[in-house]
């Protein structure tokens, strides 16, 4: 076991743990005599032993396991606004120098790997796995800091209870961040073509910093304009009827599917915020206004917190992932439609060149290149879309069944609490 922490005193009352690293399955005990607010990983509870398992699966994308190349994130280290992921690889492929190795990577390096796939013309006919979202711990850090500042207005029990709940919330976000980054790597490792990419092998094996930086304002502005141009071009391309009925059907379906998932994702976020707003009501106010039933309301509040966490993991994360992956599938169809338009334009240009008997060889070469690109994309795209359907149906079935089971469990718990509350109010217990 190796747990590393450096503690700095940022005020007279609160100590903030700036760096905490943990291993899979290991246990840690925090013995600080006062308060240790883990601003970075927020999973330490004063005087208690905490067991942390870094094997969360916020989103199940039904990945196929392959003994030839297995990738996972074994450890994670949080340093203020950065998260360092230890990427662990097992492989029997001859491309790698060793059969088992680990490297440390940051979020920007995951984005670099994703962008390298998107920008590579060779992968135009494949669904590029969506990039993991950027780690965002600002809201939880702010809550922890406010809790430290408001310590004097609470009793010791209230303060300890709120601290533990915020720490649990922070750890849930941290675990989810790790899971989303791992899902991206597993999707790439499971793909028969992307797994062979040189940049992916460098990402997994090169044990030094990749010297990848985040995009500056100019580069972000360029990306914005590229997206605007792509959106405008997409509108033009969308009006072109596909020559293949399979792809025409997939294009229509994916547009509708993507919009439905987007709408469901937004609504699930509102639902979860509603549950969290109930959870965030301070126990202090419950005790003040509902003295006789404060314990029952407190239990209800905890159930609401668990409901929100389950919905976040089983529903919201699933919707967000497939919102991004359906966008990746739409991008694939856009690239194919763009190639089809280019092919048709090349055919027209060739007919004109032959009619004028000028630049015929150049027009034929251009037409052949466009034809080859279109056929290559079409060949791989059909199987990609079929695999995408199989993957998403299995993932939604699994997560929605598990969510329904958890909702039933929580509903029974709420029913028991309400029955108990009614019994107390009626004076029967």
Tab-separated table of C-alpha atoms in Angstrom, residues 90-372:
chain	number	residue	atom	x	y	z
A	90	UNK	CA	-1.617	-6.214	-20.369
A	91	UNK	CA	-0.869	-7.419	-23.880
A	92	UNK	CA	0.489	-10.344	-25.847
A	93	UNK	CA	0.705	-8.318	-29.068
A	94	UNK	CA	4.187	-8.245	-30.652
A	95	UNK	CA	4.030	-4.441	-31.064
A	96	UNK	CA	4.748	-3.903	-27.373
A	97	UNK	CA	8.139	-4.423	-25.748
A	98	UNK	CA	6.667	-5.878	-22.541
A	99	UNK	CA	3.621	-7.955	-21.678
A	100	UNK	CA	2.557	-5.735	-18.762
A	101	UNK	CA	3.312	-2.078	-18.070
A	102	UNK	CA	1.861	1.148	-16.653
A	103	UNK	CA	2.142	4.850	-17.505
A	104	UNK	CA	0.775	8.051	-15.962
A	105	UNK	CA	-1.469	10.197	-18.149
A	106	UNK	CA	-3.452	13.427	-17.715
A	107	UNK	CA	-6.788	14.424	-19.247
A	108	UNK	CA	-5.152	16.536	-21.978
A	109	UNK	CA	-3.324	13.450	-23.225
A	110	UNK	CA	-6.614	11.568	-23.554
A	111	UNK	CA	-7.957	14.480	-25.629
A	112	UNK	CA	-4.805	14.437	-27.776
A	113	UNK	CA	-5.320	10.727	-28.475
A	114	UNK	CA	-8.978	11.265	-29.381
A	115	UNK	CA	-8.157	14.196	-31.686
A	116	UNK	CA	-5.447	12.157	-33.419
A	117	UNK	CA	-8.106	9.579	-34.348
A	118	UNK	CA	-10.547	12.228	-35.579
A	119	UNK	CA	-7.930	13.982	-37.722
A	120	UNK	CA	-6.649	10.756	-39.330
A	121	UNK	CA	-8.237	10.213	-42.768
A	122	UNK	CA	-7.625	6.465	-42.454
A	123	UNK	CA	-10.285	6.301	-39.733
A	124	UNK	CA	-12.960	8.266	-41.615
A	125	UNK	CA	-15.037	5.094	-41.929
A	126	UNK	CA	-15.117	4.291	-38.206
A	127	UNK	CA	-17.056	5.537	-35.189
A	128	UNK	CA	-14.437	7.305	-33.081
A	129	UNK	CA	-15.068	6.621	-29.352
A	130	UNK	CA	-16.165	9.892	-27.689
A	131	UNK	CA	-13.548	11.719	-25.645
A	132	UNK	CA	-13.993	11.610	-21.846
A	133	UNK	CA	-15.369	14.813	-20.272
A	134	UNK	CA	-12.982	17.142	-18.456
A	135	UNK	CA	-12.741	16.510	-14.676
A	136	UNK	CA	-14.805	19.127	-12.833
A	137	UNK	CA	-14.528	19.304	-9.058
A	138	UNK	CA	-15.144	23.053	-8.626
A	139	UNK	CA	-18.672	22.738	-7.211
A	140	UNK	CA	-17.665	20.130	-4.621
A	141	UNK	CA	-14.580	22.105	-3.598
A	142	UNK	CA	-16.708	25.207	-3.116
A	143	UNK	CA	-19.175	23.300	-0.924
A	144	UNK	CA	-16.340	21.897	1.187
A	145	UNK	CA	-14.826	25.333	1.637
A	146	UNK	CA	-18.174	26.875	2.617
A	147	UNK	CA	-18.685	24.054	5.089
A	148	UNK	CA	-15.358	24.874	6.719
A	149	UNK	CA	-16.267	28.561	6.899
A	150	UNK	CA	-19.696	27.846	8.425
A	151	UNK	CA	-18.450	25.417	11.056
A	152	UNK	CA	-19.259	27.828	13.886
A	153	UNK	CA	-22.993	27.941	13.072
A	154	UNK	CA	-23.490	24.166	13.380
A	155	UNK	CA	-23.324	21.615	16.124
A	156	UNK	CA	-20.445	19.144	16.020
A	157	UNK	CA	-22.772	16.313	14.950
A	158	UNK	CA	-24.321	18.352	12.137
A	159	UNK	CA	-20.927	19.478	10.921
A	160	UNK	CA	-19.490	15.937	10.897
A	161	UNK	CA	-22.541	14.597	9.098
A	162	UNK	CA	-22.462	17.273	6.386
A	163	UNK	CA	-18.706	16.857	5.963
A	164	UNK	CA	-19.016	13.115	5.410
A	165	UNK	CA	-21.827	13.589	2.886
A	166	UNK	CA	-19.843	16.151	0.887
A	167	UNK	CA	-16.800	13.896	0.974
A	168	UNK	CA	-18.920	11.032	-0.385
A	169	UNK	CA	-20.275	13.293	-3.125
A	170	UNK	CA	-16.751	14.318	-4.095
A	171	UNK	CA	-15.554	10.719	-4.210
A	172	UNK	CA	-18.498	9.752	-6.433
A	173	UNK	CA	-17.501	12.465	-8.929
A	174	UNK	CA	-13.882	11.357	-8.759
A	175	UNK	CA	-14.761	7.703	-9.388
A	176	UNK	CA	-17.036	8.674	-12.265
A	177	UNK	CA	-14.224	10.713	-13.826
A	178	UNK	CA	-11.903	7.718	-13.661
A	179	UNK	CA	-14.587	5.430	-15.113
A	180	UNK	CA	-15.284	7.685	-18.112
A	181	UNK	CA	-11.592	7.872	-18.996
A	182	UNK	CA	-11.285	4.105	-18.675
A	183	UNK	CA	-14.319	3.530	-20.904
A	184	UNK	CA	-12.651	5.584	-23.654
A	185	UNK	CA	-9.474	3.488	-23.512
A	186	UNK	CA	-11.404	0.207	-23.389
A	187	UNK	CA	-13.453	1.203	-26.440
A	188	UNK	CA	-10.264	1.935	-28.372
A	189	UNK	CA	-8.602	-1.284	-27.170
A	190	UNK	CA	-11.670	-3.309	-28.203
A	191	UNK	CA	-11.757	-1.811	-31.708
A	192	UNK	CA	-10.066	-4.081	-34.293
A	193	UNK	CA	-8.533	-1.148	-36.208
A	194	UNK	CA	-8.030	1.704	-33.716
A	195	UNK	CA	-6.169	-0.596	-31.313
A	196	UNK	CA	-3.362	-0.872	-33.895
A	197	UNK	CA	-2.846	2.898	-34.089
A	198	UNK	CA	0.720	4.042	-33.422
A	199	UNK	CA	-0.390	7.005	-31.284
A	200	UNK	CA	-2.452	4.653	-29.119
A	201	UNK	CA	0.584	2.435	-28.576
A	202	UNK	CA	2.689	5.492	-27.690
A	203	UNK	CA	-0.030	6.608	-25.259
A	204	UNK	CA	-0.021	3.195	-23.553
A	205	UNK	CA	3.690	2.397	-23.546
A	206	UNK	CA	5.798	5.582	-23.576
A	207	UNK	CA	6.677	6.109	-19.909
A	208	UNK	CA	7.522	9.815	-20.181
A	209	UNK	CA	5.363	12.924	-20.377
A	210	UNK	CA	3.854	13.277	-23.867
A	211	UNK	CA	4.271	17.080	-23.607
A	212	UNK	CA	0.657	17.644	-24.591
A	213	UNK	CA	-0.797	21.007	-23.650
A	214	UNK	CA	-4.359	22.262	-23.631
A	215	UNK	CA	-5.565	24.367	-26.543
A	216	UNK	CA	-5.003	28.125	-26.330
A	217	UNK	CA	-7.641	30.756	-27.161
A	218	UNK	CA	-6.592	30.979	-30.807
A	219	UNK	CA	-6.843	27.209	-31.289
A	220	UNK	CA	-10.212	27.108	-29.519
A	221	UNK	CA	-11.447	29.897	-31.814
A	222	UNK	CA	-10.228	27.949	-34.855
A	223	UNK	CA	-12.079	24.863	-33.613
A	224	UNK	CA	-15.208	26.969	-33.172
A	225	UNK	CA	-15.084	28.218	-36.763
A	226	UNK	CA	-14.369	24.685	-38.016
A	227	UNK	CA	-17.484	23.478	-36.211
A	228	UNK	CA	-19.532	26.316	-37.728
A	229	UNK	CA	-18.304	25.420	-41.220
A	230	UNK	CA	-18.929	21.731	-40.532
A	231	UNK	CA	-22.474	22.469	-39.328
A	232	UNK	CA	-23.224	24.532	-42.441
A	233	UNK	CA	-21.744	21.866	-44.693
A	234	UNK	CA	-23.687	19.216	-42.797
A	235	UNK	CA	-26.959	20.986	-43.627
A	236	UNK	CA	-26.056	20.943	-47.328
A	237	UNK	CA	-24.929	17.317	-47.262
A	238	UNK	CA	-28.018	16.245	-45.294
A	239	UNK	CA	-30.195	17.160	-48.273
A	240	UNK	CA	-28.399	14.681	-50.525
A	241	UNK	CA	-30.257	11.359	-50.770
A	242	UNK	CA	-27.948	8.410	-50.178
A	243	UNK	CA	-27.532	5.848	-52.951
A	244	UNK	CA	-27.599	3.040	-50.360
A	245	UNK	CA	-30.923	2.463	-48.548
A	246	UNK	CA	-29.111	1.115	-45.471
A	247	UNK	CA	-27.206	4.357	-44.922
A	248	UNK	CA	-30.223	6.522	-45.754
A	249	UNK	CA	-32.191	4.685	-43.055
A	250	UNK	CA	-29.312	4.946	-40.567
A	251	UNK	CA	-28.932	8.673	-41.218
A	252	UNK	CA	-32.634	9.306	-40.555
A	253	UNK	CA	-32.646	7.068	-37.487
A	254	UNK	CA	-29.475	8.529	-35.952
A	255	UNK	CA	-30.726	12.092	-36.314
A	256	UNK	CA	-33.922	11.211	-34.445
A	257	UNK	CA	-32.115	8.983	-31.931
A	258	UNK	CA	-29.497	11.635	-31.141
A	259	UNK	CA	-32.162	14.295	-30.535
A	260	UNK	CA	-34.174	11.945	-28.292
A	261	UNK	CA	-31.110	11.003	-26.233
A	262	UNK	CA	-30.163	14.682	-25.975
A	263	UNK	CA	-33.643	15.543	-24.685
A	264	UNK	CA	-33.660	12.591	-22.266
A	265	UNK	CA	-30.207	13.573	-20.983
A	266	UNK	CA	-31.338	17.151	-20.273
A	267	UNK	CA	-34.464	15.922	-18.478
A	268	UNK	CA	-32.515	13.380	-16.418
A	269	UNK	CA	-30.152	16.174	-15.332
A	270	UNK	CA	-33.119	18.260	-14.156
A	271	UNK	CA	-34.546	15.274	-12.284
A	272	UNK	CA	-31.221	14.582	-10.563
A	273	UNK	CA	-30.799	18.260	-9.650
A	274	UNK	CA	-34.234	18.089	-8.038
A	275	UNK	CA	-33.209	15.094	-5.928
A	276	UNK	CA	-29.928	16.775	-5.039
A	277	UNK	CA	-31.687	19.980	-4.015
A	278	UNK	CA	-33.612	17.954	-1.450
A	279	UNK	CA	-30.401	16.290	-0.349
A	280	UNK	CA	-28.636	19.649	0.076
A	281	UNK	CA	-31.201	20.946	2.546
A	282	UNK	CA	-29.168	21.205	5.713
A	283	UNK	CA	-30.124	18.906	8.580
A	284	UNK	CA	-29.871	21.988	10.794
A	285	UNK	CA	-33.045	23.452	9.250
A	286	UNK	CA	-34.903	20.163	9.434
A	287	UNK	CA	-34.161	19.971	13.152
A	288	UNK	CA	-35.267	23.588	13.662
A	289	UNK	CA	-38.659	23.339	11.942
A	290	UNK	CA	-39.518	19.660	12.355
A	291	UNK	CA	-38.158	18.746	15.767
A	292	UNK	CA	-40.398	15.752	16.355
A	293	UNK	CA	-39.903	14.176	12.941
A	294	UNK	CA	-36.390	15.389	12.145
A	295	UNK	CA	-34.942	11.890	12.296
A	296	UNK	CA	-37.479	10.590	9.781
A	297	UNK	CA	-36.864	13.490	7.415
A	298	UNK	CA	-33.136	12.948	7.766
A	299	UNK	CA	-33.528	9.331	6.672
A	300	UNK	CA	-35.664	10.447	3.734
A	301	UNK	CA	-33.004	12.960	2.774
A	302	UNK	CA	-30.359	10.239	2.744
A	303	UNK	CA	-32.538	8.029	0.544
A	304	UNK	CA	-32.974	10.946	-1.876
A	305	UNK	CA	-29.194	11.294	-1.990
A	306	UNK	CA	-28.816	7.602	-2.821
A	307	UNK	CA	-31.544	7.856	-5.471
A	308	UNK	CA	-29.747	10.805	-7.064
A	309	UNK	CA	-26.444	8.914	-7.054
A	310	UNK	CA	-28.021	5.810	-8.629
A	311	UNK	CA	-29.812	7.852	-11.289
A	312	UNK	CA	-26.604	9.705	-12.023
A	313	UNK	CA	-24.607	6.498	-12.494
A	314	UNK	CA	-27.171	4.290	-14.198
A	315	UNK	CA	-29.123	6.811	-16.283
A	316	UNK	CA	-27.511	10.224	-16.702
A	317	UNK	CA	-24.017	8.906	-17.414
A	318	UNK	CA	-25.401	6.333	-19.854
A	319	UNK	CA	-27.388	8.986	-21.728
A	320	UNK	CA	-24.447	11.378	-21.818
A	321	UNK	CA	-22.128	8.677	-23.155
A	322	UNK	CA	-24.469	7.603	-25.933
A	323	UNK	CA	-25.259	11.223	-26.712
A	324	UNK	CA	-21.572	11.624	-27.490
A	325	UNK	CA	-21.271	8.281	-29.282
A	326	UNK	CA	-24.369	8.897	-31.403
A	327	UNK	CA	-22.752	12.201	-32.380
A	328	UNK	CA	-19.659	10.211	-33.365
A	329	UNK	CA	-21.885	7.940	-35.485
A	330	UNK	CA	-23.489	11.010	-37.081
A	331	UNK	CA	-20.006	12.311	-37.842
A	332	UNK	CA	-19.247	9.005	-39.569
A	333	UNK	CA	-22.349	9.343	-41.765
A	334	UNK	CA	-21.430	12.952	-42.482
A	335	UNK	CA	-17.966	11.883	-43.657
A	336	UNK	CA	-19.557	9.262	-45.903
A	337	UNK	CA	-22.094	11.746	-47.307
A	338	UNK	CA	-19.289	14.225	-47.893
A	339	UNK	CA	-17.329	11.526	-49.743
A	340	UNK	CA	-20.432	10.680	-51.816
A	341	UNK	CA	-20.911	14.326	-52.815
A	342	UNK	CA	-17.234	14.584	-53.737
A	343	UNK	CA	-17.533	11.370	-55.786
A	344	UNK	CA	-20.595	12.645	-57.669
A	345	UNK	CA	-18.890	15.980	-58.331
A	346	UNK	CA	-15.817	14.115	-59.608
A	347	UNK	CA	-18.028	12.127	-62.003
A	348	UNK	CA	-19.544	15.346	-63.337
A	349	UNK	CA	-16.095	16.901	-63.695
A	350	UNK	CA	-14.898	13.819	-65.607
A	351	UNK	CA	-17.872	14.000	-67.996
A	352	UNK	CA	-17.122	17.680	-68.662
A	353	UNK	CA	-13.418	16.971	-69.202
A	354	UNK	CA	-14.222	14.229	-71.708
A	355	UNK	CA	-16.715	16.439	-73.508
A	356	UNK	CA	-14.091	19.188	-73.857
A	357	UNK	CA	-11.260	16.643	-74.302
A	358	UNK	CA	-9.149	18.574	-71.795
A	359	UNK	CA	-7.504	17.476	-68.498
A	360	UNK	CA	-9.091	14.038	-68.894
A	361	UNK	CA	-6.264	12.173	-67.110
A	362	UNK	CA	-6.370	14.527	-64.126
A	363	UNK	CA	-10.163	14.214	-63.903
A	364	UNK	CA	-9.983	10.415	-64.106
A	365	UNK	CA	-7.380	10.294	-61.322
A	366	UNK	CA	-9.503	12.546	-59.098
A	367	UNK	CA	-12.596	10.460	-59.839
A	368	UNK	CA	-10.800	7.218	-58.957
A	369	UNK	CA	-9.501	8.659	-55.665
A	370	UNK	CA	-12.967	9.878	-54.690
A	371	UNK	CA	-14.462	6.513	-55.644
A	372	UNK	CA	-11.880	4.623	-53.582
